[in-house]
């Protein structure tokens, strides 16, 4: 039996274009607006959604995503409420794959078995847990795979040929290639370097390779989409949310519309990549 993630990448491969994967922080700027934003992402053209789990020590996140996590935590967002967001989203959308992205600590506190059971129940499709290397697969990766969730591993510019087999060993759904060194939202991805890295990864796996970090515009999405199976955009969308808030950090009448407009622009860029591929 395949997962929604696997089915979506297969459908897009048949369509001849890369995926647009969008990231937002769960509960940013508040629970209800975040749920509206998730639907707006799909209406704007997102193929998959990464939903961040807010955490107090997000070591891989740049300032924009860190600020989103702080807003969410201050608003009372928790892992339990993030799972509830997925459940609420599924009442209107049964098809769009959702990947939870974050850190292991909240899951550990929740309890791995309880978390996996609830994640499956509400309609989560995969996990990206950035602080669990392959050496810790017994902690969450293998239980997640056994439960039927995809566990997506990160490869980076420093993942050499000796390390790559370990990274790919228990990865499923797709491989997430981090296009730049460092934290999110700080630099732009280089399509030439990314293309070379994607080619090296694909020589060792049949999984799709999605590329994130350093992709902010439709032109970026088109350039990276021409050499990858998926394009991941996070900081640009999170920054759009932040820029739309009022002086108290609350959502305004333009928040959801601004996110949907940027998503539509990015989706147009991804669809241009089909002609460039």
PDB file of N, CA, C and O in Angstrom, residues 23-38 41 49-55 64-86 88-89 98 100-101 238 241-242 245 249-251 255:
ATOM      1  N   UNK A  23       5.944  25.177   3.271  1.00  0.00           N
ATOM      2  CA  UNK A  23       6.110  25.023   4.707  1.00  0.00           C
ATOM      3  C   UNK A  23       5.479  26.202   5.429  1.00  0.00           C
ATOM      4  O   UNK A  23       5.709  27.370   5.059  1.00  0.00           O
ATOM      5  N   UNK A  24       4.701  25.910   6.462  1.00  0.00           N
ATOM      6  CA  UNK A  24       4.250  26.922   7.410  1.00  0.00           C
ATOM      7  C   UNK A  24       4.367  26.333   8.808  1.00  0.00           C
ATOM      8  O   UNK A  24       4.361  25.111   8.990  1.00  0.00           O
ATOM      9  N   UNK A  25       4.471  27.207   9.797  1.00  0.00           N
ATOM     10  CA  UNK A  25       4.562  26.769  11.183  1.00  0.00           C
ATOM     11  C   UNK A  25       3.180  26.508  11.744  1.00  0.00           C
ATOM     12  O   UNK A  25       2.269  27.342  11.616  1.00  0.00           O
ATOM     13  N   UNK A  26       3.000  25.362  12.352  1.00  0.00           N
ATOM     14  CA  UNK A  26       1.720  25.052  12.973  1.00  0.00           C
ATOM     15  C   UNK A  26       1.346  26.083  14.027  1.00  0.00           C
ATOM     16  O   UNK A  26       2.133  26.375  14.924  1.00  0.00           O
ATOM     17  N   UNK A  27       0.163  26.665  13.900  1.00  0.00           N
ATOM     18  CA  UNK A  27      -0.309  27.630  14.878  1.00  0.00           C
ATOM     19  C   UNK A  27       0.133  29.052  14.660  1.00  0.00           C
ATOM     20  O   UNK A  27      -0.120  29.924  15.500  1.00  0.00           O
ATOM     21  N   UNK A  28       0.772  29.340  13.525  1.00  0.00           N
ATOM     22  CA  UNK A  28       1.211  30.703  13.221  1.00  0.00           C
ATOM     23  C   UNK A  28       0.262  31.338  12.203  1.00  0.00           C
ATOM     24  O   UNK A  28       0.038  30.759  11.143  1.00  0.00           O
ATOM     25  N   UNK A  29      -0.264  32.531  12.470  1.00  0.00           N
ATOM     26  CA  UNK A  29      -0.095  33.346  13.682  1.00  0.00           C
ATOM     27  C   UNK A  29      -1.045  32.937  14.807  1.00  0.00           C
ATOM     28  O   UNK A  29      -0.896  33.399  15.936  1.00  0.00           O
ATOM     29  N   UNK A  30      -2.017  32.085  14.510  1.00  0.00           N
ATOM     30  CA  UNK A  30      -2.920  31.517  15.505  1.00  0.00           C
ATOM     31  C   UNK A  30      -3.517  30.257  14.876  1.00  0.00           C
ATOM     32  O   UNK A  30      -3.368  30.006  13.671  1.00  0.00           O
ATOM     33  N   UNK A  31      -4.169  29.467  15.691  1.00  0.00           N
ATOM     34  CA  UNK A  31      -4.678  28.171  15.227  1.00  0.00           C
ATOM     35  C   UNK A  31      -5.642  28.320  14.055  1.00  0.00           C
ATOM     36  O   UNK A  31      -5.483  27.671  13.007  1.00  0.00           O
ATOM     37  N   UNK A  32      -6.652  29.152  14.201  1.00  0.00           N
ATOM     38  CA  UNK A  32      -7.690  29.267  13.173  1.00  0.00           C
ATOM     39  C   UNK A  32      -7.139  29.825  11.863  1.00  0.00           C
ATOM     40  O   UNK A  32      -7.489  29.334  10.775  1.00  0.00           O
ATOM     41  N   UNK A  33      -6.285  30.850  11.956  1.00  0.00           N
ATOM     42  CA  UNK A  33      -5.712  31.418  10.737  1.00  0.00           C
ATOM     43  C   UNK A  33      -4.780  30.424  10.066  1.00  0.00           C
ATOM     44  O   UNK A  33      -4.748  30.318   8.832  1.00  0.00           O
ATOM     45  N   UNK A  34      -4.037  29.674  10.854  1.00  0.00           N
ATOM     46  CA  UNK A  34      -3.145  28.657  10.274  1.00  0.00           C
ATOM     47  C   UNK A  34      -3.945  27.622   9.486  1.00  0.00           C
ATOM     48  O   UNK A  34      -3.529  27.207   8.400  1.00  0.00           O
ATOM     49  N   UNK A  35      -5.086  27.220  10.013  1.00  0.00           N
ATOM     50  CA  UNK A  35      -5.932  26.262   9.286  1.00  0.00           C
ATOM     51  C   UNK A  35      -6.406  26.867   7.968  1.00  0.00           C
ATOM     52  O   UNK A  35      -6.373  26.194   6.920  1.00  0.00           O
ATOM     53  N   UNK A  36      -6.817  28.139   7.991  1.00  0.00           N
ATOM     54  CA  UNK A  36      -7.194  28.814   6.747  1.00  0.00           C
ATOM     55  C   UNK A  36      -6.014  28.868   5.774  1.00  0.00           C
ATOM     56  O   UNK A  36      -6.184  28.687   4.562  1.00  0.00           O
ATOM     57  N   UNK A  37      -4.836  29.144   6.294  1.00  0.00           N
ATOM     58  CA  UNK A  37      -3.639  29.226   5.457  1.00  0.00           C
ATOM     59  C   UNK A  37      -3.345  27.883   4.806  1.00  0.00           C
ATOM     60  O   UNK A  37      -2.993  27.823   3.616  1.00  0.00           O
ATOM     61  N   UNK A  38      -3.503  26.805   5.535  1.00  0.00           N
ATOM     62  CA  UNK A  38      -3.251  25.481   4.951  1.00  0.00           C
ATOM     63  C   UNK A  38      -4.151  25.243   3.745  1.00  0.00           C
ATOM     64  O   UNK A  38      -3.693  24.745   2.701  1.00  0.00           O
ATOM     65  N   UNK A  41      -2.969  27.413   0.847  1.00  0.00           N
ATOM     66  CA  UNK A  41      -1.795  26.871   0.166  1.00  0.00           C
ATOM     67  C   UNK A  41      -2.222  25.926  -0.962  1.00  0.00           C
ATOM     68  O   UNK A  41      -1.704  26.004  -2.085  1.00  0.00           O
ATOM     69  N   UNK A  49       2.207  19.769   1.810  1.00  0.00           N
ATOM     70  CA  UNK A  49       2.368  20.756   2.874  1.00  0.00           C
ATOM     71  C   UNK A  49       3.284  20.193   3.948  1.00  0.00           C
ATOM     72  O   UNK A  49       3.069  19.074   4.437  1.00  0.00           O
ATOM     73  N   UNK A  50       4.299  20.979   4.301  1.00  0.00           N
ATOM     74  CA  UNK A  50       5.086  20.712   5.499  1.00  0.00           C
ATOM     75  C   UNK A  50       4.531  21.603   6.604  1.00  0.00           C
ATOM     76  O   UNK A  50       4.428  22.819   6.433  1.00  0.00           O
ATOM     77  N   UNK A  51       4.186  20.993   7.717  1.00  0.00           N
ATOM     78  CA  UNK A  51       3.637  21.733   8.848  1.00  0.00           C
ATOM     79  C   UNK A  51       4.624  21.660   9.997  1.00  0.00           C
ATOM     80  O   UNK A  51       4.945  20.570  10.492  1.00  0.00           O
ATOM     81  N   UNK A  52       5.128  22.827  10.396  1.00  0.00           N
ATOM     82  CA  UNK A  52       6.124  22.861  11.443  1.00  0.00           C
ATOM     83  C   UNK A  52       5.542  22.575  12.815  1.00  0.00           C
ATOM     84  O   UNK A  52       4.427  22.987  13.133  1.00  0.00           O
ATOM     85  N   UNK A  53       6.315  21.870  13.627  1.00  0.00           N
ATOM     86  CA  UNK A  53       5.981  21.666  15.030  1.00  0.00           C
ATOM     87  C   UNK A  53       6.750  22.710  15.827  1.00  0.00           C
ATOM     88  O   UNK A  53       7.983  22.684  15.865  1.00  0.00           O
ATOM     89  N   UNK A  54       6.079  23.672  16.444  1.00  0.00           N
ATOM     90  CA  UNK A  54       6.815  24.721  17.160  1.00  0.00           C
ATOM     91  C   UNK A  54       7.628  24.140  18.312  1.00  0.00           C
ATOM     92  O   UNK A  54       7.175  23.248  19.028  1.00  0.00           O
ATOM     93  N   UNK A  55       8.851  24.673  18.468  1.00  0.00           N
ATOM     94  CA  UNK A  55       9.774  24.172  19.484  1.00  0.00           C
ATOM     95  C   UNK A  55      10.625  25.335  19.959  1.00  0.00           C
ATOM     96  O   UNK A  55      10.962  26.229  19.175  1.00  0.00           O
ATOM     97  N   UNK A  64      13.394  34.072  10.561  1.00  0.00           N
ATOM     98  CA  UNK A  64      11.991  34.174  10.159  1.00  0.00           C
ATOM     99  C   UNK A  64      11.169  33.019  10.714  1.00  0.00           C
ATOM    100  O   UNK A  64      10.087  33.213  11.282  1.00  0.00           O
ATOM    101  N   UNK A  65      11.676  31.799  10.567  1.00  0.00           N
ATOM    102  CA  UNK A  65      10.950  30.628  11.059  1.00  0.00           C
ATOM    103  C   UNK A  65      10.995  30.568  12.583  1.00  0.00           C
ATOM    104  O   UNK A  65      10.020  30.165  13.229  1.00  0.00           O
ATOM    105  N   UNK A  66      12.112  30.986  13.166  1.00  0.00           N
ATOM    106  CA  UNK A  66      12.177  31.048  14.630  1.00  0.00           C
ATOM    107  C   UNK A  66      11.094  31.981  15.184  1.00  0.00           C
ATOM    108  O   UNK A  66      10.431  31.672  16.178  1.00  0.00           O
ATOM    109  N   UNK A  67      10.917  33.129  14.537  1.00  0.00           N
ATOM    110  CA  UNK A  67       9.889  34.082  14.983  1.00  0.00           C
ATOM    111  C   UNK A  67       8.498  33.473  14.873  1.00  0.00           C
ATOM    112  O   UNK A  67       7.639  33.686  15.745  1.00  0.00           O
ATOM    113  N   UNK A  68       8.267  32.710  13.810  1.00  0.00           N
ATOM    114  CA  UNK A  68       6.970  32.046  13.651  1.00  0.00           C
ATOM    115  C   UNK A  68       6.745  31.048  14.780  1.00  0.00           C
ATOM    116  O   UNK A  68       5.635  30.931  15.310  1.00  0.00           O
ATOM    117  N   UNK A  69       7.782  30.306  15.126  1.00  0.00           N
ATOM    118  CA  UNK A  69       7.664  29.359  16.226  1.00  0.00           C
ATOM    119  C   UNK A  69       7.363  30.050  17.547  1.00  0.00           C
ATOM    120  O   UNK A  69       6.546  29.562  18.347  1.00  0.00           O
ATOM    121  N   UNK A  70       8.003  31.205  17.777  1.00  0.00           N
ATOM    122  CA  UNK A  70       7.717  31.960  18.998  1.00  0.00           C
ATOM    123  C   UNK A  70       6.274  32.441  19.017  1.00  0.00           C
ATOM    124  O   UNK A  70       5.595  32.357  20.051  1.00  0.00           O
ATOM    125  N   UNK A  71       5.791  32.954  17.877  1.00  0.00           N
ATOM    126  CA  UNK A  71       4.387  33.405  17.823  1.00  0.00           C
ATOM    127  C   UNK A  71       3.443  32.248  18.146  1.00  0.00           C
ATOM    128  O   UNK A  71       2.471  32.399  18.894  1.00  0.00           O
ATOM    129  N   UNK A  72       3.741  31.097  17.565  1.00  0.00           N
ATOM    130  CA  UNK A  72       2.871  29.943  17.779  1.00  0.00           C
ATOM    131  C   UNK A  72       2.895  29.507  19.241  1.00  0.00           C
ATOM    132  O   UNK A  72       1.844  29.248  19.845  1.00  0.00           O
ATOM    133  N   UNK A  73       4.078  29.428  19.834  1.00  0.00           N
ATOM    134  CA  UNK A  73       4.185  28.998  21.224  1.00  0.00           C
ATOM    135  C   UNK A  73       3.503  29.989  22.161  1.00  0.00           C
ATOM    136  O   UNK A  73       2.809  29.596  23.101  1.00  0.00           O
ATOM    137  N   UNK A  74       3.697  31.281  21.895  1.00  0.00           N
ATOM    138  CA  UNK A  74       3.051  32.297  22.727  1.00  0.00           C
ATOM    139  C   UNK A  74       1.528  32.230  22.603  1.00  0.00           C
ATOM    140  O   UNK A  74       0.808  32.573  23.533  1.00  0.00           O
ATOM    141  N   UNK A  75       1.063  31.775  21.447  1.00  0.00           N
ATOM    142  CA  UNK A  75      -0.376  31.620  21.243  1.00  0.00           C
ATOM    143  C   UNK A  75      -0.933  30.322  21.802  1.00  0.00           C
ATOM    144  O   UNK A  75      -2.123  30.040  21.643  1.00  0.00           O
ATOM    145  N   UNK A  76      -0.083  29.520  22.424  1.00  0.00           N
ATOM    146  CA  UNK A  76      -0.546  28.288  23.051  1.00  0.00           C
ATOM    147  C   UNK A  76      -0.471  27.050  22.179  1.00  0.00           C
ATOM    148  O   UNK A  76      -1.022  26.003  22.536  1.00  0.00           O
ATOM    149  N   UNK A  77       0.230  27.144  21.033  1.00  0.00           N
ATOM    150  CA  UNK A  77       0.320  25.983  20.153  1.00  0.00           C
ATOM    151  C   UNK A  77       1.210  24.913  20.768  1.00  0.00           C
ATOM    152  O   UNK A  77       2.256  25.195  21.339  1.00  0.00           O
ATOM    153  N   UNK A  78       0.785  23.680  20.648  1.00  0.00           N
ATOM    154  CA  UNK A  78       1.512  22.525  21.151  1.00  0.00           C
ATOM    155  C   UNK A  78       1.548  21.456  20.066  1.00  0.00           C
ATOM    156  O   UNK A  78       0.901  21.595  19.016  1.00  0.00           O
ATOM    157  N   UNK A  79       2.269  20.382  20.324  1.00  0.00           N
ATOM    158  CA  UNK A  79       2.254  19.262  19.393  1.00  0.00           C
ATOM    159  C   UNK A  79       0.847  18.695  19.287  1.00  0.00           C
ATOM    160  O   UNK A  79       0.379  18.363  18.192  1.00  0.00           O
ATOM    161  N   UNK A  80       0.157  18.599  20.401  1.00  0.00           N
ATOM    162  CA  UNK A  80      -1.216  18.071  20.372  1.00  0.00           C
ATOM    163  C   UNK A  80      -2.116  18.944  19.493  1.00  0.00           C
ATOM    164  O   UNK A  80      -2.915  18.450  18.695  1.00  0.00           O
ATOM    165  N   UNK A  81      -1.976  20.268  19.611  1.00  0.00           N
ATOM    166  CA  UNK A  81      -2.778  21.173  18.787  1.00  0.00           C
ATOM    167  C   UNK A  81      -2.338  21.131  17.322  1.00  0.00           C
ATOM    168  O   UNK A  81      -3.160  21.378  16.425  1.00  0.00           O
ATOM    169  N   UNK A  82      -1.081  20.829  17.072  1.00  0.00           N
ATOM    170  CA  UNK A  82      -0.619  20.703  15.690  1.00  0.00           C
ATOM    171  C   UNK A  82      -1.234  19.464  15.044  1.00  0.00           C
ATOM    172  O   UNK A  82      -1.650  19.498  13.877  1.00  0.00           O
ATOM    173  N   UNK A  83      -1.313  18.391  15.790  1.00  0.00           N
ATOM    174  CA  UNK A  83      -2.013  17.209  15.290  1.00  0.00           C
ATOM    175  C   UNK A  83      -3.493  17.507  15.074  1.00  0.00           C
ATOM    176  O   UNK A  83      -4.094  17.044  14.093  1.00  0.00           O
ATOM    177  N   UNK A  84      -4.082  18.314  15.959  1.00  0.00           N
ATOM    178  CA  UNK A  84      -5.484  18.697  15.797  1.00  0.00           C
ATOM    179  C   UNK A  84      -5.693  19.523  14.532  1.00  0.00           C
ATOM    180  O   UNK A  84      -6.733  19.418  13.873  1.00  0.00           O
ATOM    181  N   UNK A  85      -4.689  20.348  14.178  1.00  0.00           N
ATOM    182  CA  UNK A  85      -4.765  21.111  12.923  1.00  0.00           C
ATOM    183  C   UNK A  85      -4.874  20.179  11.729  1.00  0.00           C
ATOM    184  O   UNK A  85      -5.656  20.422  10.803  1.00  0.00           O
ATOM    185  N   UNK A  86      -4.071  19.116  11.742  1.00  0.00           N
ATOM    186  CA  UNK A  86      -4.123  18.154  10.638  1.00  0.00           C
ATOM    187  C   UNK A  86      -5.496  17.506  10.575  1.00  0.00           C
ATOM    188  O   UNK A  86      -6.091  17.368   9.500  1.00  0.00           O
ATOM    189  N   UNK A  88      -8.339  18.708  11.598  1.00  0.00           N
ATOM    190  CA  UNK A  88      -9.307  19.686  11.101  1.00  0.00           C
ATOM    191  C   UNK A  88      -9.149  19.894   9.599  1.00  0.00           C
ATOM    192  O   UNK A  88     -10.145  19.998   8.858  1.00  0.00           O
ATOM    193  N   UNK A  89      -7.914  19.947   9.116  1.00  0.00           N
ATOM    194  CA  UNK A  89      -7.653  20.099   7.688  1.00  0.00           C
ATOM    195  C   UNK A  89      -8.256  18.943   6.901  1.00  0.00           C
ATOM    196  O   UNK A  89      -8.835  19.133   5.827  1.00  0.00           O
ATOM    197  N   UNK A  98       0.555  15.655   3.994  1.00  0.00           N
ATOM    198  CA  UNK A  98       1.041  16.525   5.060  1.00  0.00           C
ATOM    199  C   UNK A  98       2.219  15.850   5.752  1.00  0.00           C
ATOM    200  O   UNK A  98       2.122  14.695   6.189  1.00  0.00           O
ATOM    201  N   UNK A 100       4.879  16.449   8.875  1.00  0.00           N
ATOM    202  CA  UNK A 100       5.230  17.221  10.054  1.00  0.00           C
ATOM    203  C   UNK A 100       6.745  17.380  10.098  1.00  0.00           C
ATOM    204  O   UNK A 100       7.487  16.409   9.943  1.00  0.00           O
ATOM    205  N   UNK A 101       7.192  18.618  10.316  1.00  0.00           N
ATOM    206  CA  UNK A 101       8.631  18.898  10.340  1.00  0.00           C
ATOM    207  C   UNK A 101       8.990  19.567  11.659  1.00  0.00           C
ATOM    208  O   UNK A 101       8.312  20.499  12.094  1.00  0.00           O
ATOM    209  N   UNK A 238       6.528  32.108   5.310  1.00  0.00           N
ATOM    210  CA  UNK A 238       6.440  32.509   6.710  1.00  0.00           C
ATOM    211  C   UNK A 238       6.676  34.015   6.847  1.00  0.00           C
ATOM    212  O   UNK A 238       6.009  34.695   7.637  1.00  0.00           O
ATOM    213  N   UNK A 241       3.547  35.845   5.921  1.00  0.00           N
ATOM    214  CA  UNK A 241       2.607  35.866   7.046  1.00  0.00           C
ATOM    215  C   UNK A 241       2.999  36.968   8.023  1.00  0.00           C
ATOM    216  O   UNK A 241       2.160  37.800   8.412  1.00  0.00           O
ATOM    217  N   UNK A 242       4.257  37.007   8.399  1.00  0.00           N
ATOM    218  CA  UNK A 242       4.723  37.987   9.379  1.00  0.00           C
ATOM    219  C   UNK A 242       4.468  39.420   8.904  1.00  0.00           C
ATOM    220  O   UNK A 242       4.021  40.277   9.679  1.00  0.00           O
ATOM    221  N   UNK A 245       0.870  40.875   9.436  1.00  0.00           N
ATOM    222  CA  UNK A 245       0.281  40.972  10.772  1.00  0.00           C
ATOM    223  C   UNK A 245       0.192  42.417  11.231  1.00  0.00           C
ATOM    224  O   UNK A 245       0.913  43.294  10.740  1.00  0.00           O
ATOM    225  N   UNK A 249       1.006  41.630  16.278  1.00  0.00           N
ATOM    226  CA  UNK A 249       1.326  40.290  15.798  1.00  0.00           C
ATOM    227  C   UNK A 249       0.118  39.433  15.504  1.00  0.00           C
ATOM    228  O   UNK A 249       0.226  38.201  15.427  1.00  0.00           O
ATOM    229  N   UNK A 250      -1.024  40.068  15.294  1.00  0.00           N
ATOM    230  CA  UNK A 250      -2.256  39.331  15.020  1.00  0.00           C
ATOM    231  C   UNK A 250      -2.558  39.324  13.524  1.00  0.00           C
ATOM    232  O   UNK A 250      -2.179  40.240  12.797  1.00  0.00           O
ATOM    233  N   UNK A 251      -3.267  38.297  13.089  1.00  0.00           N
ATOM    234  CA  UNK A 251      -3.655  38.198  11.683  1.00  0.00           C
ATOM    235  C   UNK A 251      -4.551  39.365  11.286  1.00  0.00           C
ATOM    236  O   UNK A 251      -5.295  39.912  12.104  1.00  0.00           O
ATOM    237  N   UNK A 255      -3.942  38.536   5.524  1.00  0.00           N
ATOM    238  CA  UNK A 255      -2.959  37.492   5.824  1.00  0.00           C
ATOM    239  C   UNK A 255      -3.115  36.280   4.916  1.00  0.00           C
ATOM    240  O   UNK A 255      -2.177  35.866   4.226  1.00  0.00           O
TER     241      UNK A 255
END
